[in-house]
PDB file of C-alpha atoms in Angstrom:
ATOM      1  CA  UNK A   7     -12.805  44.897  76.949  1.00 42.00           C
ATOM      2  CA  UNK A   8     -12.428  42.049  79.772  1.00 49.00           C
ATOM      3  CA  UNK A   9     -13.105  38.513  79.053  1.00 46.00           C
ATOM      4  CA  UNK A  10     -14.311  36.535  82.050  1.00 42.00           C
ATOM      5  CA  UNK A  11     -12.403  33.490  82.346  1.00 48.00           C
ATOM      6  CA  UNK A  12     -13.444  30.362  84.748  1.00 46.00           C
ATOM      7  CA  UNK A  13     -12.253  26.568  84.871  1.00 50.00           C
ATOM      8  CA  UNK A  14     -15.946  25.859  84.123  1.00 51.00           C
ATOM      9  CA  UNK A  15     -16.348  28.008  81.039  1.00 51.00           C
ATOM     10  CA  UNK A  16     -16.671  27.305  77.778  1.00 55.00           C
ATOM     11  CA  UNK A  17     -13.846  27.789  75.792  1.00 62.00           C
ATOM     12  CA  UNK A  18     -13.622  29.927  72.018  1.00 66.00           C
ATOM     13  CA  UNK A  19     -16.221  32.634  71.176  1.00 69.00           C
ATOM     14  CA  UNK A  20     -19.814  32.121  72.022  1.00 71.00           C
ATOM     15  CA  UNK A  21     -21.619  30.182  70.266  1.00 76.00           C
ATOM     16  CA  UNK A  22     -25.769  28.767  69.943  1.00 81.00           C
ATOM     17  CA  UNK A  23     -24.801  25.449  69.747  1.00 82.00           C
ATOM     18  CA  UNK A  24     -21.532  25.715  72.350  1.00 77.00           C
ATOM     19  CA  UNK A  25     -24.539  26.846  74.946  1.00 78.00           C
ATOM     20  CA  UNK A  26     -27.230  24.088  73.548  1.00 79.00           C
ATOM     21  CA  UNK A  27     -24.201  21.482  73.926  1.00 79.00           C
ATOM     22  CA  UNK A  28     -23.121  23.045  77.854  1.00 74.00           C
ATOM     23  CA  UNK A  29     -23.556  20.405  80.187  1.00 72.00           C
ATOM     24  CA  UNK A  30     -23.846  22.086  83.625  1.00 70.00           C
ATOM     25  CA  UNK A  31     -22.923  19.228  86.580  1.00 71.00           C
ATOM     26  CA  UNK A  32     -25.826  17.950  88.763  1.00 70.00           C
ATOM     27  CA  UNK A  33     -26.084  18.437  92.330  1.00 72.00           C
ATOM     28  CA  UNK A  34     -25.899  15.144  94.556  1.00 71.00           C
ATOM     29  CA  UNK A  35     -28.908  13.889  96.122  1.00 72.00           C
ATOM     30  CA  UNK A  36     -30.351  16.069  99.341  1.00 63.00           C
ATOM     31  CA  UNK A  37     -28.656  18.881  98.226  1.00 69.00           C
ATOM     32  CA  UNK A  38     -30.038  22.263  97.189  1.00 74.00           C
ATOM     33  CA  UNK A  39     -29.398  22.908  93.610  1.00 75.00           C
ATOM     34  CA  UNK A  40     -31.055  24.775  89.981  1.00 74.00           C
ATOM     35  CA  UNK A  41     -33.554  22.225  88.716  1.00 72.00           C
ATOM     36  CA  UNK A  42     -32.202  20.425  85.365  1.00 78.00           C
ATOM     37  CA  UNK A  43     -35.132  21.253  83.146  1.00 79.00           C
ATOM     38  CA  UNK A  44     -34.762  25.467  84.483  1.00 76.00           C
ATOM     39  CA  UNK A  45     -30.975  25.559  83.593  1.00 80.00           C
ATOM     40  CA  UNK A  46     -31.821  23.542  80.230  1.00 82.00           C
ATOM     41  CA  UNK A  47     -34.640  25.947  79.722  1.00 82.00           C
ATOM     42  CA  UNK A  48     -32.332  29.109  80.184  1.00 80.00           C
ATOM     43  CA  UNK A  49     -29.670  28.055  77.996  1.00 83.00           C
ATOM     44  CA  UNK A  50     -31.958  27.124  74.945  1.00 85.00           C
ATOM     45  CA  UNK A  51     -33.341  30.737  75.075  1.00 83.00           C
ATOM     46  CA  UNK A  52     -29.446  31.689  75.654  1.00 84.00           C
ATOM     47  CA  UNK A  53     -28.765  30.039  72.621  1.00 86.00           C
ATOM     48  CA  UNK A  54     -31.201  31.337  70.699  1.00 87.00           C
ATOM     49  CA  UNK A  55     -30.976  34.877  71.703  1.00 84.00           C
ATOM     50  CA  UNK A  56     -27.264  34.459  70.566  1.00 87.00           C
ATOM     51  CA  UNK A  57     -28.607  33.186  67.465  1.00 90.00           C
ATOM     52  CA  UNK A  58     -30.560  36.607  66.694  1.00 90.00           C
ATOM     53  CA  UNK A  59     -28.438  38.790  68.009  1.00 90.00           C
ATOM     54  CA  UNK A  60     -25.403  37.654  65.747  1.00 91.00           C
ATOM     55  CA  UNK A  61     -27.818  37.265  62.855  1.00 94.00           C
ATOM     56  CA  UNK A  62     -28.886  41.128  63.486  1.00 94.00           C
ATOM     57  CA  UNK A  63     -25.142  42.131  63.702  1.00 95.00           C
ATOM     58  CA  UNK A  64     -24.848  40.305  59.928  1.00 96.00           C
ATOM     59  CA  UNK A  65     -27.418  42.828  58.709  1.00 98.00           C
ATOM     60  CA  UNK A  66     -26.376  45.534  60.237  1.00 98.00           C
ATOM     61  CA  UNK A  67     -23.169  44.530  59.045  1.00 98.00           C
ATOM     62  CA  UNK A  68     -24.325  44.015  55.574  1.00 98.00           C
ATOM     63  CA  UNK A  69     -26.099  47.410  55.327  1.00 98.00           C
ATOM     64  CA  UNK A  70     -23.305  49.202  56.796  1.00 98.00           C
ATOM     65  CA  UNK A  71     -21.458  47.365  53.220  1.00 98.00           C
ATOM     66  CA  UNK A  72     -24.280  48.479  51.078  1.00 98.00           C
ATOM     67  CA  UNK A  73     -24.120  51.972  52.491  1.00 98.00           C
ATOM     68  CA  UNK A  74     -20.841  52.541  52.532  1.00 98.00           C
ATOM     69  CA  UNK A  75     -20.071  51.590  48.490  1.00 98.00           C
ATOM     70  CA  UNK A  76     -23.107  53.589  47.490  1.00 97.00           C
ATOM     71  CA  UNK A  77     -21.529  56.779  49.285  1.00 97.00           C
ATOM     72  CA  UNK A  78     -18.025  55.756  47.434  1.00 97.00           C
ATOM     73  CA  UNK A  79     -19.653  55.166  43.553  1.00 97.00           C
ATOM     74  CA  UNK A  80     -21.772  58.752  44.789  1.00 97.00           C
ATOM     75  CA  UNK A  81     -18.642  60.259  46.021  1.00 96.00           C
ATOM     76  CA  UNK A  82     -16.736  59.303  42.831  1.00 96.00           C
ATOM     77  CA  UNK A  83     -19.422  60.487  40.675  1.00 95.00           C
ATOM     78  CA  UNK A  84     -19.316  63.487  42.192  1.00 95.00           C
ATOM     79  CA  UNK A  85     -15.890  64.180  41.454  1.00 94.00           C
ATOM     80  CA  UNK A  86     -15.810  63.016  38.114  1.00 93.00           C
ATOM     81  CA  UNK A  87     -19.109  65.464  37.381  1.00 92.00           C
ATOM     82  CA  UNK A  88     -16.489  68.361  39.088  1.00 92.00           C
ATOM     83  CA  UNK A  89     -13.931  67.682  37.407  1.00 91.00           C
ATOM     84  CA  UNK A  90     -15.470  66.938  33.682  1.00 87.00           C
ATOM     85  CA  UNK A  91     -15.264  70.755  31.301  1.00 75.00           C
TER      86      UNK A  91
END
């Protein structure tokens, strides 16, 4: 996997609030730029899709968990019913 690396980007993983914080320079007067309140805009629903999606992975994560020491204490009961005369 590549990591895309600028001067201008924010450093560590990813974060909600590293986004919210982000404060993207302003463009000097009678020159085109993004309007302050769009960018703002975009990276408050950045951060907060960020949010969900790494609150989704920690269910998914935590399921994956659940799943996977059920199928070990079924897996070991299994072999202990096998194995017992």
């Amino acid at each position: 996997m590549t990591v895309y690396r600028s001067h201008n980007a924010l450093r560590g993983q990813l974060t909600p609030d590293g986004i919210t914080e982000l404060a993207l320079p302003r463009t000097r007067l009678a020159r085109r730029g993004y309007q302050v309140d769009e960018v703002d805009a975009l990276l408050h629903r950045l951060a907060y899709e960020l949010g969900e999606r790494s609150r989704q992975l920690a269910e998914v994560r935590a399921e994956n968990r659940r799943i996977k020491n059920a199928l070990r204490s079924w897996q070991s009961a299994e072999t202990a019913r096998r194995l017992s005369p």
